[in-house]
mmCIF file of C-alpha atoms in Angstrom:
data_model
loop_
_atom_site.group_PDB
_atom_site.id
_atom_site.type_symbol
_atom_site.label_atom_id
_atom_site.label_comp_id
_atom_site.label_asym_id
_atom_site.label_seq_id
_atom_site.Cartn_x
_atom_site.Cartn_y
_atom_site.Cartn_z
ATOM 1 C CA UNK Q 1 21.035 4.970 -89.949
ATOM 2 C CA UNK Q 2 20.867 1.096 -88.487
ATOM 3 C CA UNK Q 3 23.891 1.494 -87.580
ATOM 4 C CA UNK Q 4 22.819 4.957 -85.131
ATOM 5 C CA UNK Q 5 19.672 3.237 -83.939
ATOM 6 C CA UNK Q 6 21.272 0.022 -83.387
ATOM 7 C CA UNK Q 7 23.797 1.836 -81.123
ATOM 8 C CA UNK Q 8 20.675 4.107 -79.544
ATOM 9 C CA UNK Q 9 19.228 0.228 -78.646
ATOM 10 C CA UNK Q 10 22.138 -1.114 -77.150
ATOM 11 C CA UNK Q 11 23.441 1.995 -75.058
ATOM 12 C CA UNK Q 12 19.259 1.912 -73.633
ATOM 13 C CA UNK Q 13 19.554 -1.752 -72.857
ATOM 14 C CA UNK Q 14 23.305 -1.350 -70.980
ATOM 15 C CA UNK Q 15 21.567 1.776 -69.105
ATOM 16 C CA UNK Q 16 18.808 -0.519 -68.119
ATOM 17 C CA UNK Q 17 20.670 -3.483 -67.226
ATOM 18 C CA UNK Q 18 22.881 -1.810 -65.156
ATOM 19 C CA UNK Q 19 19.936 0.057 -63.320
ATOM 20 C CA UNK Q 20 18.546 -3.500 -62.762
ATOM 21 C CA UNK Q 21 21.683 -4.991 -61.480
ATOM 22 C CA UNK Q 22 22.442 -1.908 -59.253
ATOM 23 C CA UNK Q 23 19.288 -2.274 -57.644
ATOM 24 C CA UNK Q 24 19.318 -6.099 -57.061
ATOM 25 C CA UNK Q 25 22.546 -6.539 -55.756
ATOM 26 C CA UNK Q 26 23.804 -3.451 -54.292
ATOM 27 C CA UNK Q 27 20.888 -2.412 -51.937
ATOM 28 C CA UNK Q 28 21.990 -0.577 -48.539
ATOM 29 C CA UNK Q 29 20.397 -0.758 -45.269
ATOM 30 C CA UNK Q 30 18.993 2.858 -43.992
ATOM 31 C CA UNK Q 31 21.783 4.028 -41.361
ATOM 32 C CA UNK Q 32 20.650 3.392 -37.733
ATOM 33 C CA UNK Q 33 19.308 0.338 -35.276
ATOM 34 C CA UNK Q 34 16.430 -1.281 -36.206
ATOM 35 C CA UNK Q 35 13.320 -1.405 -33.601
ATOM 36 C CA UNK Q 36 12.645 -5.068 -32.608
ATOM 37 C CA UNK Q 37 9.344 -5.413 -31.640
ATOM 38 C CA UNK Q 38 8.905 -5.802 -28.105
ATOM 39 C CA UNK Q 39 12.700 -4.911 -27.359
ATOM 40 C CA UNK Q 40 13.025 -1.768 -25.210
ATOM 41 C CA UNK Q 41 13.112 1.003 -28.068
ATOM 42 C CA UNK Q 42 9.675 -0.490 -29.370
ATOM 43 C CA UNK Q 43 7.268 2.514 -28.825
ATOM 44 C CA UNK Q 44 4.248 0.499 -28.894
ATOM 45 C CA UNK Q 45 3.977 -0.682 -24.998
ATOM 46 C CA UNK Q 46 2.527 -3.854 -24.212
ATOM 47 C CA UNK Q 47 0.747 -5.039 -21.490
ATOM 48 C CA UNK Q 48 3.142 -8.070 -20.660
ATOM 49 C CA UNK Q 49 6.266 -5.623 -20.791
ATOM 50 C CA UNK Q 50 4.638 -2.989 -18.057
ATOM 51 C CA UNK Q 51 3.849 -5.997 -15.705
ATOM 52 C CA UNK Q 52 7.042 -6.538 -15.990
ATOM 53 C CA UNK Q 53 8.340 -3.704 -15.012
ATOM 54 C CA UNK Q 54 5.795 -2.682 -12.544
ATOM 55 C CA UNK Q 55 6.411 -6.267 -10.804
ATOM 56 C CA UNK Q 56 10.355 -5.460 -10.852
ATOM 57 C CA UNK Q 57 9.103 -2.126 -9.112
ATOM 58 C CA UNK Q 58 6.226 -3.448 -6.297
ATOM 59 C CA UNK Q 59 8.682 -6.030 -4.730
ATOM 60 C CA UNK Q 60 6.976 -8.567 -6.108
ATOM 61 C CA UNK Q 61 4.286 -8.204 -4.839
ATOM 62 C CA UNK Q 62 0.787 -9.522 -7.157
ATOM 63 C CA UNK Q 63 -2.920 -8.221 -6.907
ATOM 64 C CA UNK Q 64 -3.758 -10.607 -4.705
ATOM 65 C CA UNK Q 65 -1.126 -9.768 -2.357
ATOM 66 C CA UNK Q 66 -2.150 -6.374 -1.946
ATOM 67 C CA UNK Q 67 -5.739 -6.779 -1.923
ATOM 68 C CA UNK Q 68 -5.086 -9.195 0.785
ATOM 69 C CA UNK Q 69 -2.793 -6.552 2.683
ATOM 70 C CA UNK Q 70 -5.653 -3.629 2.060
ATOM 71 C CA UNK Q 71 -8.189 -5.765 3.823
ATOM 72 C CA UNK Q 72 -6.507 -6.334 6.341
ATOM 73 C CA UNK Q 73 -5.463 -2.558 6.969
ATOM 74 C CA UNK Q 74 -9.226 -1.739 6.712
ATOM 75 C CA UNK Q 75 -10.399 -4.477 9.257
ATOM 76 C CA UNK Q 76 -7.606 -3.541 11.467
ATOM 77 C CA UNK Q 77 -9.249 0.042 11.455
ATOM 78 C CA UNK Q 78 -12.446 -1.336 11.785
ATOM 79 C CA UNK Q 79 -15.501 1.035 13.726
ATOM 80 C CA UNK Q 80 -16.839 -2.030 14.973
ATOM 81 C CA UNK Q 81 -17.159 -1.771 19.523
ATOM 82 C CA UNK Q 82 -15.966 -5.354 21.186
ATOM 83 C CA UNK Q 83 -16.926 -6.178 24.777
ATOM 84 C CA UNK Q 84 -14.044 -7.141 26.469
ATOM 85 C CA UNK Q 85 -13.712 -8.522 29.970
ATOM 86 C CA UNK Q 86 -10.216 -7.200 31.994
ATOM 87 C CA UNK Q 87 -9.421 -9.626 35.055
ATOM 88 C CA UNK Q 88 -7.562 -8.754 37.549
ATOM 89 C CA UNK Q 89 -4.351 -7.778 37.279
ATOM 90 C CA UNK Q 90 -4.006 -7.360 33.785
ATOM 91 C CA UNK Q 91 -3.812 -3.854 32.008
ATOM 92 C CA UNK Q 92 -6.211 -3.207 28.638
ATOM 93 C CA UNK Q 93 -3.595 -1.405 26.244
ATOM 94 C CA UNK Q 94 -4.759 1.166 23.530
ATOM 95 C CA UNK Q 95 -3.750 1.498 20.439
ATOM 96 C CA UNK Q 96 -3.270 4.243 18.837
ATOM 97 C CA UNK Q 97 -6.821 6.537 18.251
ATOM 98 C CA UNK Q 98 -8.950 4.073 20.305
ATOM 99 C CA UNK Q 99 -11.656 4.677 22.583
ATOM 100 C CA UNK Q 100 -12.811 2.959 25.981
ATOM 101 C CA UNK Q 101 -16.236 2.853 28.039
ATOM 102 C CA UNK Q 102 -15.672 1.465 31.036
ATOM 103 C CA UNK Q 103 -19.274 0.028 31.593
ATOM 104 C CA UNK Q 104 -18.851 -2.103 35.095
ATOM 105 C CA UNK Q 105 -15.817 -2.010 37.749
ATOM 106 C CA UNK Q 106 -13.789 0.373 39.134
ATOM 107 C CA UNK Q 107 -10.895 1.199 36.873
ATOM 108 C CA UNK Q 108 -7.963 3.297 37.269
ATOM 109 C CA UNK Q 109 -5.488 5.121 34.737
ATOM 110 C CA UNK Q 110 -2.696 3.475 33.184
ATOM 111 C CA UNK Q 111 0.030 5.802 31.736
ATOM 112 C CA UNK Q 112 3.848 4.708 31.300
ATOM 113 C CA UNK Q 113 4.499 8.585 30.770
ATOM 114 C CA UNK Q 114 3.569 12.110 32.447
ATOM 115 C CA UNK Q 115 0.556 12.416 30.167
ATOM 116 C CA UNK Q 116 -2.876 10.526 31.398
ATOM 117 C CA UNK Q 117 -6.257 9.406 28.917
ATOM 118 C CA UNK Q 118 -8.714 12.095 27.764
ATOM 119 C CA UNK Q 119 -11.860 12.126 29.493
ATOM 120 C CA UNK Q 120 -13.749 13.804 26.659
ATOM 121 C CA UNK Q 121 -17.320 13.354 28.568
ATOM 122 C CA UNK Q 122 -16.197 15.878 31.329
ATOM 123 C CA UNK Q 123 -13.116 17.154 29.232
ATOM 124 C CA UNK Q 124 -10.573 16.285 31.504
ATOM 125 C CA UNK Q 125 -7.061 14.442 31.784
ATOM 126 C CA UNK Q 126 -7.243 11.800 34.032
ATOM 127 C CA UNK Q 127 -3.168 10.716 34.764
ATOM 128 C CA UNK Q 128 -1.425 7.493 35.703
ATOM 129 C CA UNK Q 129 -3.111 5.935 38.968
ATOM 130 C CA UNK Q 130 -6.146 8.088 38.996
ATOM 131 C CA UNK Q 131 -10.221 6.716 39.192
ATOM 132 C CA UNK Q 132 -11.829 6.162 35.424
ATOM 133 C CA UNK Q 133 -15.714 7.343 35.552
ATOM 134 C CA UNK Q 134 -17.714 4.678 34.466
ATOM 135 C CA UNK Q 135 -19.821 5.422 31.070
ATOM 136 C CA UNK Q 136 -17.862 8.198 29.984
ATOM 137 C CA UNK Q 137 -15.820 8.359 26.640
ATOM 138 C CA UNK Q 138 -12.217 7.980 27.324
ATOM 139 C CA UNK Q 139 -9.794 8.721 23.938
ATOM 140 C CA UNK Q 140 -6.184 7.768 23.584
ATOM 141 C CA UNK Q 141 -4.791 9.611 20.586
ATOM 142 C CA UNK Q 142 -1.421 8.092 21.102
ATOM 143 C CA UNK Q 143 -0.951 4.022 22.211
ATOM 144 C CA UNK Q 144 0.921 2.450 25.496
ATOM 145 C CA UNK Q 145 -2.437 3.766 27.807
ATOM 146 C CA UNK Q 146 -4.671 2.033 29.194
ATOM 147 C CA UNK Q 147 -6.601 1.238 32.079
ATOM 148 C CA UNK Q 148 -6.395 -1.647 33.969
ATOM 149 C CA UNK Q 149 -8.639 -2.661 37.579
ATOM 150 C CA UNK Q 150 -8.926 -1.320 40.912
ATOM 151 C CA UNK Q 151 -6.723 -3.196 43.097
ATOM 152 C CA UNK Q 152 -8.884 -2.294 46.000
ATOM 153 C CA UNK Q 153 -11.703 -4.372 44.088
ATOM 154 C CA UNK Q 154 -12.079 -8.149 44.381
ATOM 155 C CA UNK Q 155 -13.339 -8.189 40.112
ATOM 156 C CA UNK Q 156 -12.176 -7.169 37.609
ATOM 157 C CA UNK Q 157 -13.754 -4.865 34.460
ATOM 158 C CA UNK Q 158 -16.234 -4.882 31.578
ATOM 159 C CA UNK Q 159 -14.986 -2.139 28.578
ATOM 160 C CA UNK Q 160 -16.195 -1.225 25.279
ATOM 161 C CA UNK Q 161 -13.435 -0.705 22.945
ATOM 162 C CA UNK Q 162 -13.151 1.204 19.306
ATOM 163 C CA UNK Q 163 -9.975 0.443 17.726
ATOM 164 C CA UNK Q 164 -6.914 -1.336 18.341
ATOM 165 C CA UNK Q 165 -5.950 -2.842 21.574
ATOM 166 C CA UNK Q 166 -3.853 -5.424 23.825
ATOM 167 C CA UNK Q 167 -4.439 -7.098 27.158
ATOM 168 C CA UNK Q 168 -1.230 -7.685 29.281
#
């Protein structure tokens, strides 16, 4: 009988020895890529890999850049009125959507195209050439309009202006 549980001893210490050695030295890798953090299958986002990409995507473009570029949009499209003086000679351009009071002078239509200003005090179109009442609301929905001065007067004007505009 010390001979069976001798054997019984040794067979359990083989079986554990080789369990032991199996699973020191012959250890597999799960089948697959592993995620790198940070690399592009990471699921966790972080915030320094969407700047990233969303500066790859906005031209380069940083905050300040387009905060900068909203002002300006927003002043350009300001409500504010401007005085502004139109010697002789010279044309006052709209922009697009501006709006003119002709306040002193005699002023006269400028249209490069069939269509005149809108008159919207009286509600009338007043085309190329043609007299400008003074204090009335005159609207130019699309730019390249104007008015400019009488050439039968010896001064020039005095206009309010809303919006956008050019003197040439």
């Amino acid at each position: 009988m010390k001979r069976k549980s001798a054997m019984k001893l040794m067979a359990s210490v083989a079986v554990v020895a080789v369990g032991i050695y199996v699973g020191a030295f012959m250890t597999t890798e799960a089948e697959g890529d592993t995620i790198v953090p940070g690399s592009i299958d990471d699921p966790v986002v972080t915030k320094s890999y969407v700047d990233q990409k969303l500066g790859s995507q906005s031209g380069g473009m940083t905050a300040e850049d387009v905060q900068k570029l909203i002002t300006e949009q927003l002043s350009a499209n300001s409500s504010e009125v401007v005085v502004v003086t139109v010697p002789l000679g010279k044309t006052l351009i709209a922009k697009d959507g501006s709006e003119f009071v002709v306040r002193a002078g005699k002023a006269v239509a400028y249209s490069s195209d069939a269509n005149g200003i809108s008159d919207l005090t009286d509600g009338k179109d007043i085309t190329n050439g043609k007299s400008v009442p003074n204090n009335h609301l005159i609207l130019f929905p699309r730019g390249g309009r104007g008015v400019q001065p009488d050439p039968a007067q010896k001064n020039g004007l005095t206009v309010l202006v809303r919006g956008q505009y050019q003197l040439q």
